[in-house]
């Protein structure tokens, strides 16, 4: 039973009216958004690490410049998202501290290693491809600052997806060794990318309430299916094979069916036991400590010039 204020809030959401920071909102709506937006921000920031690993080793000046720009974009996405979370009355420092203490989640996908240059192609194609499918609907979500941040993020993700697909296409059409490298990267990244959309709908604890609040416009499984249906023909186009012997077109459903997803692996990565979880957190903590002098200098500069305009 909703009380009067909650009922009016839900009516606004149902009417498609956006919620803005100064509007009244139930505490649980605010908490859900802080949880999701901060996890999303942390994902962008931690997501810089696997790709940053290849900036110095990109195979040409052009590939290096493109990758550098892409990784920098991810940093920017993290910053818009922390700013969106701050409109809900939390501080960025507290959110970052929760990440560094291992209390906050970030996307499972960024706990896998980038072993070869083809992994950079696979990440752009699959991981950014999956991110776009999840984020396009978020542009229309009920919370204004989150939806608006997503508009620019999605435009940039679309460039990231194309650069990844371009790398994969080149490798797939290259020498036999290059083709094998592309196939190997696809074999390793496919299932983690399929898992990115989160647990199956039957296990997703937040989905029903987030759907009612129009934070989630499509379910985890619906978005996952959309990703699979989009990616199968792309793999065929460049002559690579998805690592799933049970993958088949289901005429009746009008969708591809896939083999079983290894949810044990997903939950183990989310719990902190993936191949790179410890390295990722150690890298973030070390970057934070090594950046202390920059924050101190910026604060000292701001304090020194605080009165300048008067
Ligand atoms: N990796 C890590 N944790 C996950 C993942 C994942 N891929 N998917 C779900 N979870 C977590 C949820 O955060 C939740 O944990 P919590 O209760 O401690 O917060 C738990 O598993 C249960 O899942 P759901 O009930 O399905 O959670 P939710 O409704 O939040 O849906 C989803 C998860 C789809 C990821 C949603 O939060 C979302 O759309 N987030 C915004 C997009 C995003 O964060 N993208 C990051 C990767 S893309 C990129 O950065 C390039």
mmCIF file of C-alpha atoms and ligand atoms in Angstrom:
data_model
loop_
_atom_site.group_PDB
_atom_site.id
_atom_site.type_symbol
_atom_site.label_atom_id
_atom_site.label_comp_id
_atom_site.label_asym_id
_atom_site.label_seq_id
_atom_site.Cartn_x
_atom_site.Cartn_y
_atom_site.Cartn_z
ATOM 1 C CA UNK A 1 0.000 0.000 0.000
ATOM 2 C CA UNK A 2 1.615 3.278 -1.097
ATOM 3 C CA UNK A 3 1.106 6.414 0.973
ATOM 4 C CA UNK A 4 -0.073 9.636 -0.659
ATOM 5 C CA UNK A 5 3.349 11.002 -1.570
ATOM 6 C CA UNK A 6 4.518 7.672 -2.944
ATOM 7 C CA UNK A 7 1.342 7.287 -4.959
ATOM 8 C CA UNK A 8 1.762 10.715 -6.541
ATOM 9 C CA UNK A 9 5.411 9.880 -7.256
ATOM 10 C CA UNK A 10 4.426 6.631 -8.987
ATOM 11 C CA UNK A 11 1.740 8.454 -10.994
ATOM 12 C CA UNK A 12 4.348 10.897 -12.287
ATOM 13 C CA UNK A 13 6.596 8.016 -13.319
ATOM 14 C CA UNK A 14 3.693 6.208 -15.008
ATOM 15 C CA UNK A 15 2.860 9.407 -16.899
ATOM 16 C CA UNK A 16 6.438 9.514 -18.220
ATOM 17 C CA UNK A 17 7.361 12.667 -16.277
ATOM 18 C CA UNK A 18 11.000 12.772 -15.296
ATOM 19 C CA UNK A 19 12.216 12.970 -11.731
ATOM 20 C CA UNK A 20 14.762 15.723 -11.067
ATOM 21 C CA UNK A 21 17.130 16.100 -8.083
ATOM 22 C CA UNK A 22 14.978 18.714 -6.303
ATOM 23 C CA UNK A 23 11.814 16.572 -6.541
ATOM 24 C CA UNK A 24 10.536 14.476 -3.655
ATOM 25 C CA UNK A 25 11.402 10.796 -4.066
ATOM 26 C CA UNK A 26 11.054 7.696 -1.899
ATOM 27 C CA UNK A 27 14.245 6.857 -0.042
ATOM 28 C CA UNK A 28 14.332 3.429 -1.706
ATOM 29 C CA UNK A 29 14.235 5.015 -5.200
ATOM 30 C CA UNK A 30 17.159 7.255 -4.260
ATOM 31 C CA UNK A 31 19.122 4.297 -2.870
ATOM 32 C CA UNK A 32 18.487 2.167 -5.933
ATOM 33 C CA UNK A 33 19.748 4.926 -8.196
ATOM 34 C CA UNK A 34 22.834 5.562 -6.069
ATOM 35 C CA UNK A 35 23.567 1.830 -6.206
ATOM 36 C CA UNK A 36 23.133 1.479 -9.952
ATOM 37 C CA UNK A 37 24.712 4.783 -11.029
ATOM 38 C CA UNK A 38 27.740 4.334 -8.762
ATOM 39 C CA UNK A 39 28.249 0.737 -9.922
ATOM 40 C CA UNK A 40 28.016 2.031 -13.469
ATOM 41 C CA UNK A 41 30.555 4.807 -12.767
ATOM 42 C CA UNK A 42 32.970 2.355 -11.141
ATOM 43 C CA UNK A 43 32.613 0.067 -14.173
ATOM 44 C CA UNK A 44 33.687 2.854 -16.498
ATOM 45 C CA UNK A 45 36.717 3.695 -14.382
ATOM 46 C CA UNK A 46 37.818 0.099 -13.734
ATOM 47 C CA UNK A 47 37.049 -0.584 -17.413
ATOM 48 C CA UNK A 48 39.914 1.701 -18.400
ATOM 49 C CA UNK A 49 42.416 -0.822 -16.987
ATOM 50 C CA UNK A 50 42.141 -3.831 -19.332
ATOM 51 C CA UNK A 51 42.424 -1.590 -22.391
ATOM 52 C CA UNK A 52 44.944 0.812 -20.895
ATOM 53 C CA UNK A 53 47.145 -2.270 -20.721
ATOM 54 C CA UNK A 54 47.504 -2.146 -24.547
ATOM 55 C CA UNK A 55 48.040 1.580 -25.200
ATOM 56 C CA UNK A 56 51.823 1.255 -25.267
ATOM 57 C CA UNK A 57 51.646 -1.843 -27.471
ATOM 58 C CA UNK A 58 49.020 -0.831 -30.070
ATOM 59 C CA UNK A 59 50.298 -1.953 -33.486
ATOM 60 C CA UNK A 60 50.288 1.465 -35.229
ATOM 61 C CA UNK A 61 50.227 5.163 -34.418
ATOM 62 C CA UNK A 62 46.622 5.395 -35.588
ATOM 63 C CA UNK A 63 45.505 2.449 -33.449
ATOM 64 C CA UNK A 64 47.334 3.957 -30.483
ATOM 65 C CA UNK A 65 45.698 7.375 -30.912
ATOM 66 C CA UNK A 66 42.260 5.766 -31.275
ATOM 67 C CA UNK A 67 42.685 3.546 -28.222
ATOM 68 C CA UNK A 68 44.001 6.446 -26.169
ATOM 69 C CA UNK A 69 40.918 8.504 -27.091
ATOM 70 C CA UNK A 70 38.624 5.611 -26.301
ATOM 71 C CA UNK A 71 40.096 4.946 -22.863
ATOM 72 C CA UNK A 72 39.932 8.671 -22.131
ATOM 73 C CA UNK A 73 36.226 8.632 -23.093
ATOM 74 C CA UNK A 74 35.619 5.883 -20.527
ATOM 75 C CA UNK A 75 37.210 8.083 -17.869
ATOM 76 C CA UNK A 76 34.858 10.897 -18.937
ATOM 77 C CA UNK A 77 31.849 8.566 -18.677
ATOM 78 C CA UNK A 78 32.859 7.689 -15.136
ATOM 79 C CA UNK A 79 33.010 11.382 -14.267
ATOM 80 C CA UNK A 80 29.537 12.225 -15.706
ATOM 81 C CA UNK A 81 28.155 9.256 -13.810
ATOM 82 C CA UNK A 82 29.753 10.224 -10.480
ATOM 83 C CA UNK A 83 28.319 13.714 -11.038
ATOM 84 C CA UNK A 84 24.864 12.209 -11.703
ATOM 85 C CA UNK A 85 25.158 10.170 -8.478
ATOM 86 C CA UNK A 86 26.154 13.302 -6.539
ATOM 87 C CA UNK A 87 22.797 14.915 -7.442
ATOM 88 C CA UNK A 88 21.284 12.266 -5.120
ATOM 89 C CA UNK A 89 23.135 13.625 -2.091
ATOM 90 C CA UNK A 90 26.127 11.290 -1.910
ATOM 91 C CA UNK A 91 29.752 12.355 -2.144
ATOM 92 C CA UNK A 92 32.114 11.131 -4.807
ATOM 93 C CA UNK A 93 34.812 10.473 -2.224
ATOM 94 C CA UNK A 94 32.492 8.134 -0.303
ATOM 95 C CA UNK A 95 31.591 6.236 -3.478
ATOM 96 C CA UNK A 96 35.233 5.843 -4.439
ATOM 97 C CA UNK A 97 36.126 4.740 -0.942
ATOM 98 C CA UNK A 98 33.453 2.028 -1.128
ATOM 99 C CA UNK A 99 35.034 0.796 -4.368
ATOM 100 C CA UNK A 100 38.517 0.765 -2.890
ATOM 101 C CA UNK A 101 37.326 -1.121 0.174
ATOM 102 C CA UNK A 102 35.794 -3.789 -2.031
ATOM 103 C CA UNK A 103 32.257 -2.925 -0.843
ATOM 104 C CA UNK A 104 30.947 -1.549 -4.151
ATOM 105 C CA UNK A 105 30.333 -3.630 -7.242
ATOM 106 C CA UNK A 106 31.441 -2.926 -10.791
ATOM 107 C CA UNK A 107 30.777 -4.900 -13.950
ATOM 108 C CA UNK A 108 32.000 -8.491 -13.926
ATOM 109 C CA UNK A 109 33.397 -8.118 -17.452
ATOM 110 C CA UNK A 110 36.360 -5.997 -16.379
ATOM 111 C CA UNK A 111 37.828 -8.806 -14.289
ATOM 112 C CA UNK A 112 39.117 -10.710 -17.320
ATOM 113 C CA UNK A 113 42.632 -10.220 -18.701
ATOM 114 C CA UNK A 114 43.576 -8.716 -22.088
ATOM 115 C CA UNK A 115 46.138 -11.200 -23.380
ATOM 116 C CA UNK A 116 46.602 -10.132 -27.014
ATOM 117 C CA UNK A 117 45.872 -7.153 -29.276
ATOM 118 C CA UNK A 118 42.788 -8.987 -30.547
ATOM 119 C CA UNK A 119 41.294 -8.641 -27.043
ATOM 120 C CA UNK A 120 41.082 -4.901 -27.669
ATOM 121 C CA UNK A 121 39.029 -5.660 -30.786
ATOM 122 C CA UNK A 122 36.838 -8.120 -28.877
ATOM 123 C CA UNK A 123 36.211 -5.643 -26.049
ATOM 124 C CA UNK A 124 35.175 -2.848 -28.398
ATOM 125 C CA UNK A 125 32.976 -5.114 -30.494
ATOM 126 C CA UNK A 126 31.375 -7.209 -27.741
ATOM 127 C CA UNK A 127 31.706 -5.332 -24.450
ATOM 128 C CA UNK A 128 30.933 -1.886 -25.827
ATOM 129 C CA UNK A 129 28.319 -3.485 -28.096
ATOM 130 C CA UNK A 130 26.643 -4.990 -25.016
ATOM 131 C CA UNK A 131 27.013 -1.717 -23.106
ATOM 132 C CA UNK A 132 25.160 0.195 -25.850
ATOM 133 C CA UNK A 133 22.274 -2.263 -25.852
ATOM 134 C CA UNK A 134 21.942 -1.874 -22.076
ATOM 135 C CA UNK A 135 22.429 1.913 -22.106
ATOM 136 C CA UNK A 136 20.244 3.106 -25.010
ATOM 137 C CA UNK A 137 17.067 2.421 -22.971
ATOM 138 C CA UNK A 138 18.678 4.168 -19.962
ATOM 139 C CA UNK A 139 18.608 7.433 -21.969
ATOM 140 C CA UNK A 140 14.830 7.334 -21.356
ATOM 141 C CA UNK A 141 14.950 6.254 -17.705
ATOM 142 C CA UNK A 142 12.923 8.122 -15.107
ATOM 143 C CA UNK A 143 15.791 9.980 -13.416
ATOM 144 C CA UNK A 144 16.748 13.084 -15.413
ATOM 145 C CA UNK A 145 20.477 13.439 -14.661
ATOM 146 C CA UNK A 146 21.132 9.737 -15.355
ATOM 147 C CA UNK A 147 19.183 9.708 -18.616
ATOM 148 C CA UNK A 148 20.870 12.866 -19.892
ATOM 149 C CA UNK A 149 24.350 11.554 -19.055
ATOM 150 C CA UNK A 150 23.546 8.420 -21.048
ATOM 151 C CA UNK A 151 22.880 10.327 -24.280
ATOM 152 C CA UNK A 152 26.470 11.379 -24.777
ATOM 153 C CA UNK A 153 27.827 8.140 -23.313
ATOM 154 C CA UNK A 154 25.882 6.139 -25.925
ATOM 155 C CA UNK A 155 27.177 8.251 -28.812
ATOM 156 C CA UNK A 156 30.733 7.643 -27.672
ATOM 157 C CA UNK A 157 30.124 3.927 -27.044
ATOM 158 C CA UNK A 158 28.947 3.627 -30.615
ATOM 159 C CA UNK A 159 32.336 4.874 -31.846
ATOM 160 C CA UNK A 160 34.036 2.443 -29.446
ATOM 161 C CA UNK A 161 32.020 -0.467 -30.786
ATOM 162 C CA UNK A 162 32.973 0.374 -34.368
ATOM 163 C CA UNK A 163 36.672 0.680 -33.592
ATOM 164 C CA UNK A 164 36.537 -2.768 -31.965
ATOM 165 C CA UNK A 165 34.693 -4.317 -34.876
ATOM 166 C CA UNK A 166 37.193 -2.714 -37.254
ATOM 167 C CA UNK A 167 40.127 -4.280 -35.375
ATOM 168 C CA UNK A 168 38.415 -7.680 -35.429
ATOM 169 C CA UNK A 169 37.572 -7.404 -39.141
ATOM 170 C CA UNK A 170 41.168 -6.567 -40.031
ATOM 171 C CA UNK A 171 42.535 -9.435 -37.966
ATOM 172 C CA UNK A 172 39.936 -11.892 -39.249
ATOM 173 C CA UNK A 173 40.895 -11.022 -42.831
ATOM 174 C CA UNK A 174 44.631 -10.981 -42.105
ATOM 175 C CA UNK A 175 47.211 -13.771 -41.945
ATOM 176 C CA UNK A 176 46.333 -17.180 -40.514
ATOM 177 C CA UNK A 177 48.027 -16.239 -37.216
ATOM 178 C CA UNK A 178 45.999 -13.023 -37.023
ATOM 179 C CA UNK A 179 42.764 -14.875 -37.763
ATOM 180 C CA UNK A 180 43.534 -17.377 -35.012
ATOM 181 C CA UNK A 181 44.262 -14.548 -32.590
ATOM 182 C CA UNK A 182 40.883 -12.951 -33.370
ATOM 183 C CA UNK A 183 39.061 -16.265 -32.941
ATOM 184 C CA UNK A 184 40.840 -16.920 -29.635
ATOM 185 C CA UNK A 185 39.836 -13.493 -28.290
ATOM 186 C CA UNK A 186 36.240 -14.099 -29.358
ATOM 187 C CA UNK A 187 36.287 -17.500 -27.631
ATOM 188 C CA UNK A 188 37.400 -15.924 -24.364
ATOM 189 C CA UNK A 189 35.187 -12.801 -24.391
ATOM 190 C CA UNK A 190 31.901 -14.170 -25.731
ATOM 191 C CA UNK A 191 30.494 -15.774 -22.585
ATOM 192 C CA UNK A 192 31.625 -13.037 -20.176
ATOM 193 C CA UNK A 193 29.940 -10.503 -22.526
ATOM 194 C CA UNK A 194 26.718 -12.560 -22.494
ATOM 195 C CA UNK A 195 26.863 -12.509 -18.656
ATOM 196 C CA UNK A 196 27.308 -8.719 -18.497
ATOM 197 C CA UNK A 197 23.530 -8.223 -18.690
ATOM 198 C CA UNK A 198 23.238 -9.648 -15.184
ATOM 199 C CA UNK A 199 21.554 -12.705 -13.669
ATOM 200 C CA UNK A 200 18.614 -14.372 -15.407
ATOM 201 C CA UNK A 201 15.278 -12.591 -14.853
ATOM 202 C CA UNK A 202 14.168 -15.288 -12.419
ATOM 203 C CA UNK A 203 17.187 -14.506 -10.172
ATOM 204 C CA UNK A 204 17.301 -10.729 -10.630
ATOM 205 C CA UNK A 205 16.367 -9.269 -7.249
ATOM 206 C CA UNK A 206 16.004 -5.632 -8.310
ATOM 207 C CA UNK A 207 14.291 -5.982 -11.693
ATOM 208 C CA UNK A 208 10.619 -5.817 -10.700
ATOM 209 C CA UNK A 209 10.923 -2.648 -8.599
ATOM 210 C CA UNK A 210 13.334 -0.984 -11.033
ATOM 211 C CA UNK A 211 10.921 -1.711 -13.892
ATOM 212 C CA UNK A 212 8.017 -0.180 -11.932
ATOM 213 C CA UNK A 213 10.148 2.937 -11.409
ATOM 214 C CA UNK A 214 11.165 2.981 -15.093
ATOM 215 C CA UNK A 215 14.834 2.746 -14.208
ATOM 216 C CA UNK A 216 14.858 -0.524 -16.141
ATOM 217 C CA UNK A 217 12.848 -0.464 -19.345
ATOM 218 C CA UNK A 218 13.794 -3.999 -20.479
ATOM 219 C CA UNK A 219 14.694 -7.091 -18.514
ATOM 220 C CA UNK A 220 18.199 -8.581 -18.253
ATOM 221 C CA UNK A 221 17.233 -11.558 -20.437
ATOM 222 C CA UNK A 222 15.514 -9.415 -23.088
ATOM 223 C CA UNK A 223 18.603 -7.232 -23.493
ATOM 224 C CA UNK A 224 20.854 -10.298 -23.526
ATOM 225 C CA UNK A 225 18.750 -11.801 -26.329
ATOM 226 C CA UNK A 226 18.961 -8.567 -28.285
ATOM 227 C CA UNK A 227 22.756 -8.645 -27.984
ATOM 228 C CA UNK A 228 22.964 -12.260 -29.156
ATOM 229 C CA UNK A 229 20.648 -11.651 -32.126
ATOM 230 C CA UNK A 230 22.702 -8.618 -33.155
ATOM 231 C CA UNK A 231 26.112 -10.249 -32.765
ATOM 232 C CA UNK A 232 25.587 -13.593 -34.540
ATOM 233 C CA UNK A 233 25.330 -12.075 -38.055
ATOM 234 C CA UNK A 234 28.280 -9.754 -37.307
ATOM 235 C CA UNK A 235 30.478 -12.765 -36.468
ATOM 236 C CA UNK A 236 29.295 -14.523 -39.637
ATOM 237 C CA UNK A 237 30.112 -11.450 -41.709
ATOM 238 C CA UNK A 238 33.764 -11.509 -40.661
ATOM 239 C CA UNK A 239 34.058 -15.301 -40.725
ATOM 240 C CA UNK A 240 34.488 -15.960 -36.995
ATOM 241 C CA UNK A 241 32.642 -18.634 -35.012
ATOM 242 C CA UNK A 242 30.888 -18.007 -31.701
ATOM 243 C CA UNK A 243 32.098 -20.553 -29.123
ATOM 244 C CA UNK A 244 28.703 -22.191 -28.596
ATOM 245 C CA UNK A 245 27.934 -25.489 -30.344
ATOM 246 C CA UNK A 246 24.272 -25.165 -29.308
ATOM 247 C CA UNK A 247 23.747 -21.795 -30.961
ATOM 248 C CA UNK A 248 20.770 -22.163 -33.348
ATOM 249 C CA UNK A 249 18.167 -19.962 -34.973
ATOM 250 C CA UNK A 250 14.761 -20.636 -33.455
ATOM 251 C CA UNK A 251 12.234 -19.998 -36.211
ATOM 252 C CA UNK A 252 9.285 -20.124 -33.853
ATOM 253 C CA UNK A 253 10.650 -17.539 -31.409
ATOM 254 C CA UNK A 254 12.346 -15.477 -34.092
ATOM 255 C CA UNK A 255 15.520 -15.426 -31.973
ATOM 256 C CA UNK A 256 18.744 -17.372 -31.568
ATOM 257 C CA UNK A 257 18.834 -20.043 -28.849
ATOM 258 C CA UNK A 258 22.115 -20.451 -26.976
ATOM 259 C CA UNK A 259 23.692 -23.169 -24.849
ATOM 260 C CA UNK A 260 23.716 -22.975 -21.038
ATOM 261 C CA UNK A 261 25.374 -19.979 -19.384
ATOM 262 C CA UNK A 262 27.861 -20.840 -16.623
ATOM 263 C CA UNK A 263 26.256 -18.826 -13.812
ATOM 264 C CA UNK A 264 28.699 -20.306 -11.298
ATOM 265 C CA UNK A 265 31.444 -18.419 -13.113
ATOM 266 C CA UNK A 266 29.397 -15.208 -13.105
ATOM 267 C CA UNK A 267 28.676 -15.316 -9.369
ATOM 268 C CA UNK A 268 32.266 -16.176 -8.568
ATOM 269 C CA UNK A 269 33.517 -13.139 -10.530
ATOM 270 C CA UNK A 270 30.895 -10.899 -8.887
ATOM 271 C CA UNK A 271 31.971 -12.177 -5.449
ATOM 272 C CA UNK A 272 35.531 -11.036 -6.170
ATOM 273 C CA UNK A 273 37.112 -14.285 -7.343
ATOM 274 C CA UNK A 274 37.478 -13.622 -11.072
ATOM 275 C CA UNK A 275 40.864 -13.837 -12.803
ATOM 276 C CA UNK A 276 41.729 -10.138 -12.266
ATOM 277 C CA UNK A 277 39.525 -8.785 -9.438
ATOM 278 C CA UNK A 278 42.422 -8.342 -7.023
ATOM 279 C CA UNK A 279 44.691 -6.729 -9.634
ATOM 280 C CA UNK A 280 41.982 -4.313 -10.701
ATOM 281 C CA UNK A 281 41.316 -3.068 -7.171
ATOM 282 C CA UNK A 282 45.014 -2.866 -6.384
ATOM 283 C CA UNK A 283 45.553 -0.762 -9.536
ATOM 284 C CA UNK A 284 42.698 1.607 -8.612
ATOM 285 C CA UNK A 285 43.942 2.029 -5.033
ATOM 286 C CA UNK A 286 47.455 2.702 -6.199
ATOM 287 C CA UNK A 287 46.255 5.271 -8.782
ATOM 288 C CA UNK A 288 44.277 7.003 -6.021
ATOM 289 C CA UNK A 289 47.300 7.163 -3.723
ATOM 290 C CA UNK A 290 49.647 8.299 -6.461
ATOM 291 C CA UNK A 291 47.170 11.015 -7.484
ATOM 292 C CA UNK A 292 46.963 12.538 -3.994
ATOM 293 C CA UNK A 293 49.409 15.337 -4.851
ATOM 294 C CA UNK A 294 47.277 16.365 -7.860
ATOM 295 C CA UNK A 295 44.147 16.630 -5.701
ATOM 296 C CA UNK A 296 46.075 18.547 -3.035
ATOM 297 C CA UNK A 297 47.536 20.931 -5.616
ATOM 298 C CA UNK A 298 44.125 21.537 -7.228
ATOM 299 C CA UNK A 299 42.539 22.245 -3.842
ATOM 300 C CA UNK A 300 45.399 24.618 -2.864
ATOM 301 C CA UNK A 301 45.084 26.419 -6.216
ATOM 302 C CA UNK A 302 41.305 26.785 -5.804
ATOM 303 C CA UNK A 303 41.731 28.103 -2.241
ATOM 304 C CA UNK A 304 44.379 30.615 -3.351
ATOM 305 C CA UNK A 305 42.149 31.991 -6.116
ATOM 306 C CA UNK A 306 38.858 31.725 -4.212
ATOM 307 C CA UNK A 307 38.480 35.504 -3.868
ATOM 308 C CA UNK A 308 39.784 36.453 -7.363
ATOM 309 C CA UNK A 309 36.441 37.311 -9.026
ATOM 310 C CA UNK A 310 35.463 39.863 -6.348
HETATM 311 N N1 LIG B 1 28.619 -7.491 -12.906
HETATM 312 C C1 LIG B 1 28.638 -7.301 -11.566
HETATM 313 N N2 LIG B 1 27.501 -7.298 -10.832
HETATM 314 C C2 LIG B 1 26.333 -7.472 -11.488
HETATM 315 C C3 LIG B 1 26.254 -7.656 -12.876
HETATM 316 C C4 LIG B 1 27.469 -7.656 -13.597
HETATM 317 N N3 LIG B 1 27.517 -7.850 -14.923
HETATM 318 N N4 LIG B 1 24.955 -7.802 -13.216
HETATM 319 C C5 LIG B 1 24.248 -7.718 -12.088
HETATM 320 N N5 LIG B 1 25.079 -7.534 -11.039
HETATM 321 C C6 LIG B 1 24.715 -7.425 -9.637
HETATM 322 C C7 LIG B 1 23.793 -6.255 -9.392
HETATM 323 O O1 LIG B 1 24.544 -5.076 -9.275
HETATM 324 C C8 LIG B 1 23.086 -6.659 -8.115
HETATM 325 O O2 LIG B 1 23.973 -6.497 -7.002
HETATM 326 P P1 LIG B 1 23.632 -5.525 -5.742
HETATM 327 O O3 LIG B 1 22.288 -5.922 -5.236
HETATM 328 O O4 LIG B 1 24.736 -5.766 -4.782
HETATM 329 O O5 LIG B 1 23.635 -4.135 -6.265
HETATM 330 C C9 LIG B 1 22.937 -8.153 -8.310
HETATM 331 O O6 LIG B 1 23.940 -8.543 -9.259
HETATM 332 C C10 LIG B 1 21.567 -8.588 -8.766
HETATM 333 O O7 LIG B 1 21.311 -8.201 -10.127
HETATM 334 P P2 LIG B 1 19.983 -7.437 -10.604
HETATM 335 O O8 LIG B 1 18.908 -7.606 -9.585
HETATM 336 O O9 LIG B 1 19.663 -7.864 -11.983
HETATM 337 O O10 LIG B 1 20.517 -5.929 -10.552
HETATM 338 P P3 LIG B 1 20.097 -4.649 -11.400
HETATM 339 O O11 LIG B 1 18.613 -4.504 -11.454
HETATM 340 O O12 LIG B 1 20.869 -3.500 -10.896
HETATM 341 O O13 LIG B 1 20.568 -4.983 -12.908
HETATM 342 C C11 LIG B 1 22.299 -4.208 -14.427
HETATM 343 C C12 LIG B 1 21.937 -5.112 -13.229
HETATM 344 C C13 LIG B 1 21.544 -4.688 -15.655
HETATM 345 C C14 LIG B 1 23.803 -4.296 -14.662
HETATM 346 C C15 LIG B 1 21.874 -2.749 -14.092
HETATM 347 O O14 LIG B 1 22.409 -2.355 -12.856
HETATM 348 C C16 LIG B 1 22.285 -1.743 -15.122
HETATM 349 O O15 LIG B 1 21.678 -1.637 -16.165
HETATM 350 N N6 LIG B 1 23.337 -0.913 -14.813
HETATM 351 C C17 LIG B 1 23.783 0.175 -15.641
HETATM 352 C C18 LIG B 1 24.721 -0.273 -16.708
HETATM 353 C C19 LIG B 1 26.088 -0.637 -16.195
HETATM 354 O O16 LIG B 1 26.413 -0.559 -15.031
HETATM 355 N N7 LIG B 1 26.974 -1.010 -17.075
HETATM 356 C C20 LIG B 1 28.343 -1.308 -16.696
HETATM 357 C C21 LIG B 1 29.056 -2.064 -17.732
HETATM 358 S S1 LIG B 1 29.110 -1.234 -19.252
HETATM 359 C C22 LIG B 1 30.491 -0.267 -19.279
HETATM 360 O O17 LIG B 1 30.877 0.216 -18.295
HETATM 361 C C23 LIG B 1 31.219 -0.058 -20.574
#
